[in-house]
Tab-separated table of C-alpha atoms and ligand atoms in Angstrom:
chain	number	residue	atom	x	y	z
A	178	PHE	CA	-4.385	-46.611	35.209
A	179	TYR	CA	-5.020	-46.853	31.522
A	180	MET	CA	-2.026	-45.839	29.438
A	181	ASP	CA	-3.080	-44.144	26.254
A	182	THR	CA	-1.316	-46.478	23.882
A	183	HIS	CA	-2.786	-44.705	20.855
A	184	PRO	CA	-1.449	-41.082	20.654
A	185	LYS	CA	-4.372	-38.774	19.823
A	186	LYS	CA	-4.648	-38.451	16.031
A	187	GLU	CA	-3.565	-34.857	15.424
A	188	VAL	CA	-5.210	-33.240	12.400
A	189	VAL	CA	-1.880	-31.805	11.217
A	190	LYS	CA	-2.160	-29.137	8.510
A	191	LYS	CA	0.035	-29.779	5.471
A	192	LYS	CA	3.526	-29.160	6.819
A	193	ASN	CA	1.978	-26.676	9.303
A	194	LEU	CA	1.245	-24.258	6.442
A	195	ILE	CA	-1.743	-21.897	6.265
A	196	THR	CA	-3.770	-23.061	3.255
A	197	VAL	CA	-5.195	-20.302	1.062
A	198	GLY	CA	-7.537	-21.072	-1.836
A	199	PHE	CA	-7.499	-18.262	-4.455
A	200	ALA	CA	-10.271	-18.110	-7.094
A	201	GLN	CA	-8.831	-15.713	-9.710
A	202	VAL	CA	-10.855	-14.214	-12.618
A	203	GLY	CA	-8.504	-15.375	-15.356
A	204	ALA	CA	-5.531	-14.045	-17.330
A	205	GLU	CA	-7.424	-11.597	-19.560
A	206	SER	CA	-5.165	-8.579	-19.048
A	207	ASP	CA	-1.728	-7.361	-18.016
A	208	TRP	CA	-3.361	-6.008	-14.879
A	209	ARG	CA	-4.680	-9.457	-14.005
A	210	THR	CA	-1.232	-11.004	-14.543
A	211	ALA	CA	0.305	-8.467	-12.132
A	212	ASN	CA	-2.506	-9.158	-9.647
A	213	SER	CA	-1.836	-12.919	-9.756
A	214	ILE	CA	1.911	-12.403	-9.351
A	215	SER	CA	1.265	-10.232	-6.270
A	216	ILE	CA	-0.819	-12.980	-4.631
A	217	LYS	CA	1.594	-15.787	-5.590
A	218	LYS	CA	4.600	-13.832	-4.299
A	219	THR	CA	2.839	-13.065	-1.016
A	220	PHE	CA	1.513	-16.553	-0.283
A	221	SER	CA	4.690	-18.525	-0.885
A	222	GLU	CA	5.600	-21.736	0.935
A	223	SER	CA	8.764	-20.093	2.284
A	224	LYS	CA	6.495	-17.629	4.097
A	225	GLY	CA	4.380	-20.442	5.587
A	226	TYR	CA	1.534	-20.700	3.109
A	227	ASP	CA	0.124	-23.381	0.821
A	228	LEU	CA	-1.563	-21.433	-2.045
A	229	LEU	CA	-4.151	-23.255	-4.176
A	230	PHE	CA	-4.500	-21.087	-7.325
A	231	GLU	CA	-7.489	-21.488	-9.680
A	232	ASP	CA	-7.922	-19.534	-12.962
A	233	ALA	CA	-11.608	-19.295	-14.003
A	234	ARG	CA	-10.954	-18.081	-17.562
A	235	GLN	CA	-13.435	-15.248	-16.855
A	236	MET	CA	-16.324	-17.681	-16.261
A	237	GLN	CA	-18.288	-17.412	-13.020
A	238	ASP	CA	-19.261	-21.123	-12.983
A	239	ASN	CA	-15.586	-22.035	-12.811
A	240	GLN	CA	-15.091	-19.701	-9.837
A	241	ILE	CA	-18.036	-21.273	-8.008
A	242	LYS	CA	-16.645	-24.770	-8.675
A	243	SER	CA	-13.240	-23.684	-7.345
A	244	ILE	CA	-14.748	-22.335	-4.133
A	245	ARG	CA	-16.620	-25.630	-3.612
A	246	LYS	CA	-13.312	-27.477	-4.126
A	247	PHE	CA	-11.637	-25.256	-1.526
A	248	ILE	CA	-14.470	-26.025	0.930
A	249	GLN	CA	-14.017	-29.783	0.390
A	250	GLN	CA	-10.283	-29.410	0.918
A	251	ASP	CA	-11.108	-27.470	4.106
A	252	VAL	CA	-8.682	-24.632	3.307
A	253	ASP	CA	-8.002	-22.108	6.051
A	254	TYR	CA	-8.951	-19.063	3.935
A	255	ILE	CA	-10.640	-18.398	0.590
A	256	VAL	CA	-9.634	-15.363	-1.496
A	257	LEU	CA	-12.076	-14.485	-4.299
A	258	ALA	CA	-11.573	-11.989	-7.144
A	259	PRO	CA	-15.168	-12.095	-8.467
A	260	VAL	CA	-15.598	-11.848	-12.239
A	261	ILE	CA	-19.014	-10.146	-11.821
A	262	GLU	CA	-20.953	-8.861	-8.783
A	263	GLU	CA	-24.106	-11.030	-8.919
A	264	GLY	CA	-24.398	-14.792	-8.347
A	265	PHE	CA	-22.019	-15.638	-5.483
A	266	GLU	CA	-24.526	-15.679	-2.576
A	267	THR	CA	-25.175	-19.457	-2.520
A	268	VAL	CA	-21.548	-20.556	-2.614
A	269	LEU	CA	-20.559	-17.909	-0.049
A	270	GLU	CA	-23.267	-19.310	2.263
A	271	GLU	CA	-21.670	-22.757	1.835
A	272	ALA	CA	-18.255	-21.322	2.771
A	273	SER	CA	-19.826	-19.573	5.751
A	274	ARG	CA	-21.427	-22.834	6.954
A	275	ALA	CA	-17.997	-24.484	6.618
A	276	LYS	CA	-16.613	-21.641	8.783
A	277	ILE	CA	-14.027	-20.674	6.157
A	278	PRO	CA	-13.404	-16.889	6.052
A	279	VAL	CA	-13.699	-15.366	2.550
A	280	ILE	CA	-11.661	-12.307	1.549
A	281	VAL	CA	-12.955	-10.602	-1.610
A	282	ILE	CA	-10.394	-8.620	-3.666
A	283	ASP	CA	-10.509	-6.256	-6.639
A	284	ARG	CA	-14.137	-6.270	-7.865
A	285	LYS	CA	-17.045	-6.593	-5.425
A	286	VAL	CA	-19.782	-9.144	-4.835
A	287	SER	CA	-23.393	-8.009	-4.488
A	288	VAL	CA	-24.912	-10.081	-1.650
A	289	PRO	CA	-27.849	-9.284	0.683
A	290	ASP	CA	-25.753	-10.108	3.761
A	291	ASN	CA	-22.264	-8.586	3.901
A	292	ASN	CA	-21.372	-11.081	6.633
A	293	LEU	CA	-20.980	-13.637	3.831
A	294	TYR	CA	-17.433	-12.313	3.416
A	295	THR	CA	-14.969	-11.072	6.005
A	296	THR	CA	-13.281	-8.201	4.131
A	297	TRP	CA	-13.049	-6.586	0.665
A	298	ILE	CA	-9.787	-5.074	-0.652
A	299	GLY	CA	-9.730	-3.130	-3.917
A	300	SER	CA	-10.148	0.159	-5.761
A	301	ASP	CA	-12.860	2.784	-5.999
A	302	PHE	CA	-13.714	2.264	-9.668
A	303	TYR	CA	-16.370	5.001	-9.770
A	304	LEU	CA	-13.758	7.479	-8.467
A	305	GLN	CA	-11.312	6.207	-11.097
A	306	GLY	CA	-13.926	6.961	-13.764
A	307	LYS	CA	-14.647	10.405	-12.326
A	308	LYS	CA	-10.919	11.230	-12.280
A	309	ALA	CA	-10.677	10.235	-15.970
A	310	CYS	CA	-13.731	12.317	-16.905
A	311	GLU	CA	-12.570	15.405	-15.021
A	312	CYS	CA	-9.185	15.150	-16.791
A	313	LEU	CA	-11.065	14.837	-20.078
A	314	ASN	CA	-13.255	17.850	-19.292
A	315	LYS	CA	-10.243	20.018	-18.389
A	316	TYR	CA	-8.489	18.935	-21.585
A	317	ILE	CA	-11.539	19.657	-23.784
A	318	ILE	CA	-11.921	23.130	-22.262
A	319	GLN	CA	-8.158	23.807	-22.579
A	320	LYS	CA	-8.268	22.887	-26.268
A	321	GLY	CA	-11.540	24.758	-26.871
A	322	MET	CA	-13.089	21.617	-28.349
A	323	LYS	CA	-16.799	21.714	-29.222
A	324	ASP	CA	-19.318	18.997	-30.106
A	325	VAL	CA	-17.098	16.195	-28.757
A	326	ASN	CA	-17.663	12.595	-29.972
A	327	ILE	CA	-16.666	9.800	-27.573
A	328	VAL	CA	-16.570	6.013	-27.981
A	329	ASN	CA	-16.734	3.844	-24.819
A	330	ILE	CA	-15.223	0.368	-24.927
A	331	GLN	CA	-16.497	-1.177	-21.710
A	332	GLY	CA	-15.034	-3.839	-19.419
A	333	THR	CA	-16.744	-7.132	-18.550
A	334	LEU	CA	-20.417	-6.179	-18.165
A	335	GLY	CA	-21.555	-6.515	-14.553
A	336	SER	CA	-18.068	-6.289	-13.050
A	337	THR	CA	-17.607	-3.572	-10.417
A	338	SER	CA	-14.792	-1.998	-12.428
A	339	GLN	CA	-16.983	-1.753	-15.549
A	340	ILE	CA	-19.999	-0.441	-13.614
A	341	GLY	CA	-17.967	2.302	-11.918
A	342	ARG	CA	-16.024	3.408	-14.965
A	343	SER	CA	-19.029	3.360	-17.334
A	344	ASN	CA	-21.335	5.169	-14.882
A	345	ALA	CA	-18.801	7.981	-14.474
A	346	LEU	CA	-18.607	8.437	-18.248
A	347	ASN	CA	-22.384	8.316	-18.750
A	348	GLU	CA	-22.844	10.996	-16.063
A	349	ALA	CA	-20.064	13.181	-17.518
A	350	CYS	CA	-21.559	12.951	-21.035
A	351	ASP	CA	-24.909	14.149	-19.637
A	352	LYS	CA	-23.262	16.865	-17.527
A	353	TYR	CA	-20.844	18.222	-20.156
A	354	GLY	CA	-22.861	17.522	-23.316
A	355	TRP	CA	-20.390	15.097	-24.919
A	356	ASN	CA	-21.811	12.803	-27.620
A	357	LEU	CA	-21.455	9.127	-26.675
A	358	VAL	CA	-21.427	7.804	-30.253
A	359	ALA	CA	-20.853	4.123	-29.343
A	360	GLN	CA	-20.716	2.058	-26.129
A	361	GLU	CA	-19.833	-1.658	-26.282
A	362	PRO	CA	-18.069	-4.240	-24.076
A	363	GLY	CA	-14.519	-5.194	-25.004
A	364	ASP	CA	-14.359	-7.611	-22.040
A	365	TYR	CA	-10.992	-6.203	-20.906
A	366	THR	CA	-9.172	-8.080	-23.685
A	367	GLN	CA	-7.097	-6.698	-26.549
A	368	ALA	CA	-8.520	-9.040	-29.198
A	369	LYS	CA	-12.199	-8.366	-28.458
A	370	SER	CA	-11.605	-4.611	-28.200
A	371	LYS	CA	-9.783	-4.481	-31.547
A	372	GLU	CA	-12.776	-6.217	-33.152
A	373	VAL	CA	-15.278	-3.872	-31.441
A	374	MET	CA	-13.308	-0.783	-32.501
A	375	LYS	CA	-13.010	-2.020	-36.099
A	376	ASN	CA	-16.803	-2.415	-36.285
A	377	ILE	CA	-17.394	1.045	-34.810
A	378	LEU	CA	-14.976	2.602	-37.319
A	379	LYS	CA	-17.005	1.041	-40.137
A	380	LYS	CA	-19.984	3.095	-38.907
A	381	THR	CA	-18.196	6.363	-38.086
A	382	LYS	CA	-14.704	7.838	-38.165
A	383	ASP	CA	-15.792	11.173	-36.633
A	384	ILE	CA	-14.404	10.285	-33.184
A	385	ASP	CA	-12.450	12.551	-30.818
A	386	PHE	CA	-11.827	10.190	-27.882
A	387	VAL	CA	-12.008	6.475	-27.109
A	388	TYR	CA	-12.596	5.822	-23.379
A	389	CYS	CA	-11.193	2.316	-22.841
A	390	GLU	CA	-11.868	0.653	-19.476
A	391	ASN	CA	-8.419	-0.962	-19.302
A	392	ASP	CA	-5.058	-0.818	-21.075
A	393	ASN	CA	-5.506	-4.035	-23.070
A	394	GLU	CA	-8.691	-2.581	-24.566
A	395	ALA	CA	-6.703	0.557	-25.416
A	396	PHE	CA	-4.027	-1.541	-27.163
A	397	GLY	CA	-6.737	-3.229	-29.263
A	398	ALA	CA	-8.468	0.060	-30.094
A	399	ILE	CA	-5.160	1.679	-31.109
A	400	GLU	CA	-4.417	-1.250	-33.447
A	401	ALA	CA	-7.855	-0.945	-35.070
A	402	ILE	CA	-7.569	2.848	-35.478
A	403	LYS	CA	-4.140	2.548	-37.146
A	404	GLU	CA	-5.300	-0.300	-39.414
A	405	ALA	CA	-8.170	1.966	-40.525
A	406	GLY	CA	-5.510	4.457	-41.673
A	407	LEU	CA	-6.271	6.978	-38.932
A	408	SER	CA	-3.803	8.500	-36.454
A	409	VAL	CA	-3.803	8.204	-32.653
A	410	GLY	CA	-2.902	10.949	-30.165
A	411	GLU	CA	-2.772	14.754	-30.253
A	412	ASN	CA	-2.446	16.832	-33.494
A	413	GLY	CA	-5.694	15.676	-35.055
A	414	GLY	CA	-5.564	11.998	-34.073
A	415	ILE	CA	-8.122	10.025	-32.062
A	416	LYS	CA	-7.156	10.361	-28.397
A	417	ILE	CA	-7.312	7.456	-25.930
A	418	ILE	CA	-8.273	7.459	-22.251
A	419	SER	CA	-7.395	4.275	-20.362
A	420	PHE	CA	-7.238	2.547	-16.959
A	421	ASP	CA	-4.743	0.310	-15.125
A	422	ALA	CA	-1.454	2.168	-15.900
A	423	THR	CA	0.340	-1.078	-16.753
A	424	LYS	CA	3.839	-0.862	-18.221
A	425	GLY	CA	2.376	-1.083	-21.731
A	426	GLY	CA	-0.160	1.601	-20.897
A	427	LEU	CA	2.488	3.950	-19.496
A	428	LYS	CA	4.659	3.398	-22.586
A	429	ARG	CA	1.774	4.627	-24.751
A	430	THR	CA	1.071	7.498	-22.355
A	431	LEU	CA	4.720	8.541	-22.690
A	432	SER	CA	4.391	8.455	-26.496
A	433	GLY	CA	1.077	10.360	-26.368
A	434	GLU	CA	-1.134	7.646	-27.891
A	435	ILE	CA	-2.856	7.556	-24.501
A	436	LEU	CA	-3.641	10.981	-22.985
A	437	PHE	CA	-4.532	9.856	-19.444
A	438	ASP	CA	-4.045	6.447	-17.822
A	439	VAL	CA	-5.843	6.090	-14.472
A	440	GLU	CA	-3.848	3.702	-12.295
A	441	CYS	CA	-5.579	0.660	-10.850
A	442	ASN	CA	-3.245	-0.875	-8.293
A	443	PRO	CA	-3.032	-4.699	-8.744
A	444	LEU	CA	-0.610	-5.309	-5.863
A	445	GLN	CA	-3.176	-6.469	-3.289
A	446	GLY	CA	-1.163	-9.437	-1.947
A	447	PRO	CA	0.340	-7.651	1.081
A	448	GLU	CA	-3.065	-6.207	2.096
A	449	VAL	CA	-4.621	-9.688	1.913
A	450	GLU	CA	-1.810	-11.085	4.053
A	451	ASN	CA	-2.346	-8.331	6.659
A	452	VAL	CA	-5.994	-9.359	6.937
A	453	ILE	CA	-5.111	-13.059	7.261
A	454	LYS	CA	-2.505	-12.291	9.951
A	455	MET	CA	-5.139	-10.326	11.918
A	456	LEU	CA	-7.576	-13.241	11.637
A	457	GLU	CA	-4.864	-15.685	12.730
A	458	GLU	CA	-4.348	-13.507	15.816
A	459	GLY	CA	-8.090	-13.437	16.522
A	460	LYS	CA	-8.384	-9.758	15.595
A	461	THR	CA	-11.204	-8.260	13.484
A	462	PRO	CA	-10.081	-6.589	10.235
A	463	ASN	CA	-11.961	-3.673	8.630
A	464	LYS	CA	-14.799	-4.525	6.267
A	465	GLU	CA	-13.121	-2.609	3.403
A	466	TYR	CA	-9.600	-1.556	2.434
A	467	TYR	CA	-8.926	0.738	-0.555
A	468	VAL	CA	-5.558	0.453	-2.320
A	469	LYS	CA	-3.660	3.657	-3.208
A	470	GLU	CA	-3.463	4.798	-6.866
A	471	GLN	CA	-2.610	7.781	-9.094
A	472	VAL	CA	-3.443	9.248	-12.514
A	473	PHE	CA	-0.732	9.374	-15.190
A	474	VAL	CA	-0.789	11.952	-18.021
A	475	HIS	CA	1.090	12.550	-21.278
A	476	ASP	CA	3.605	15.395	-21.369
A	477	SER	CA	2.227	17.424	-18.421
A	478	ILE	CA	-0.869	18.394	-20.367
A	479	LEU	CA	-2.577	18.721	-16.963
A	480	THR	CA	-1.106	18.983	-13.443
A	481	ASP	CA	-4.086	18.243	-11.220
A	482	VAL	CA	-7.788	17.520	-11.235
A	483	LEU	CA	-10.656	18.188	-8.805
A	484	VAL	CA	-13.141	15.386	-8.067
A	485	ASP	CA	-15.947	15.819	-5.515
A	486	GLY	CA	-14.041	18.705	-3.943
A	487	ASN	CA	-10.798	16.718	-3.584
A	488	LYS	CA	-7.667	17.716	-5.526
A	489	TYR	CA	-5.608	14.925	-7.143
A	490	ASP	CA	-2.134	15.647	-8.499
A	491	LEU	CA	-1.419	14.044	-11.876
A	492	LEU	CA	1.868	12.352	-12.726
A	493	THR	CA	3.525	13.061	-16.069
A	494	VAL	CA	4.977	9.841	-17.438
A	495	THR	CA	8.725	10.017	-17.988
A	496	ASP	CA	11.214	7.373	-19.105
A	497	ASP	CA	11.953	6.151	-15.597
A	498	TYR	CA	8.379	4.915	-15.213
A	499	ILE	CA	8.929	2.558	-18.119
A	500	SER	CA	12.346	1.169	-17.166
K	653	GZL	C1	-9.803	-3.667	-11.988
K	653	GZL	C2	-9.915	-5.043	-12.568
K	653	GZL	C3	-9.989	-4.970	-14.037
K	653	GZL	C4	-8.779	-4.286	-14.652
K	653	GZL	C5	-8.685	-5.051	-15.914
K	653	GZL	O1	-9.557	-3.776	-10.651
K	653	GZL	O2	-11.089	-5.675	-12.105
K	653	GZL	O3	-10.023	-6.300	-14.529
K	653	GZL	O4	-8.967	-2.918	-14.844
K	653	GZL	C6	-8.930	-6.460	-15.419
K	653	GZL	O5	-7.451	-4.958	-16.550
K	653	GZL	O6	-9.226	-7.311	-16.453
């Protein structure tokens, strides 16, 4: 009989690790940094993974190139944090043809066929916006404020987080009669938002609130307001609403520069790993997973808020949140 003198060539994965290609948005905000740390901590070599991390510097073309690279490297899984919703259909079809499961995290992709990705894990950004606006409405009523002027510094236009948070504000302005005196993208960065706020202040200083769509935008707006010689916070200052509840954001909520900071939970690593473990075991994960998150307020100005019939308790920021 014929001895097989050539042992079958095993296609051995790199050191038997599960290879995960991660196409991250960039490093535009503290939230994004925390999000990247969560993924890197979860998919460590000591836990049996080989993580290929790509930073797109907030440009969609770079994300598409990264996904094509992952397909060529024949990774086991692709994780995508899409910078904007539109424009990923073609490259997701390529991943699908290569039979590489794609897990979308944080923001969403808008594709005609949801089978182009296995699962999405993230936040309900529209709910986050509604929570912020209901807090704002309760505060305005409590303070007996009339003829309220609001500035909106938006996130990256076309991202799910910007769409949800801006829509909630636009609807609340119509519903409660607030004046939206300016609405411009600050692209989730501190530098751009400081510049946008400076330009708005050149046109008007009669502003009650600035609704920033993440903490880094709030930091930039606060800088611009102070450099214009105006004050920030209660007692006659311009009051800030923000999202993410990063350490920097909570510090400013404790001091009162930020009135409400709606948490956006960046720690999605463990949820992504749960989905990959299910896929490894041949199980079918859910199509969507929502991460848990709260609303933080300054100095117990409010204790709870009602959104779509659901009551949400608010957390007053104290020192131990900042430690
Ligand atoms: C929200 C995320 C947003 C954060 C910003 O999940 O998409 O992008 O709110 C980040 O800080 O830049």
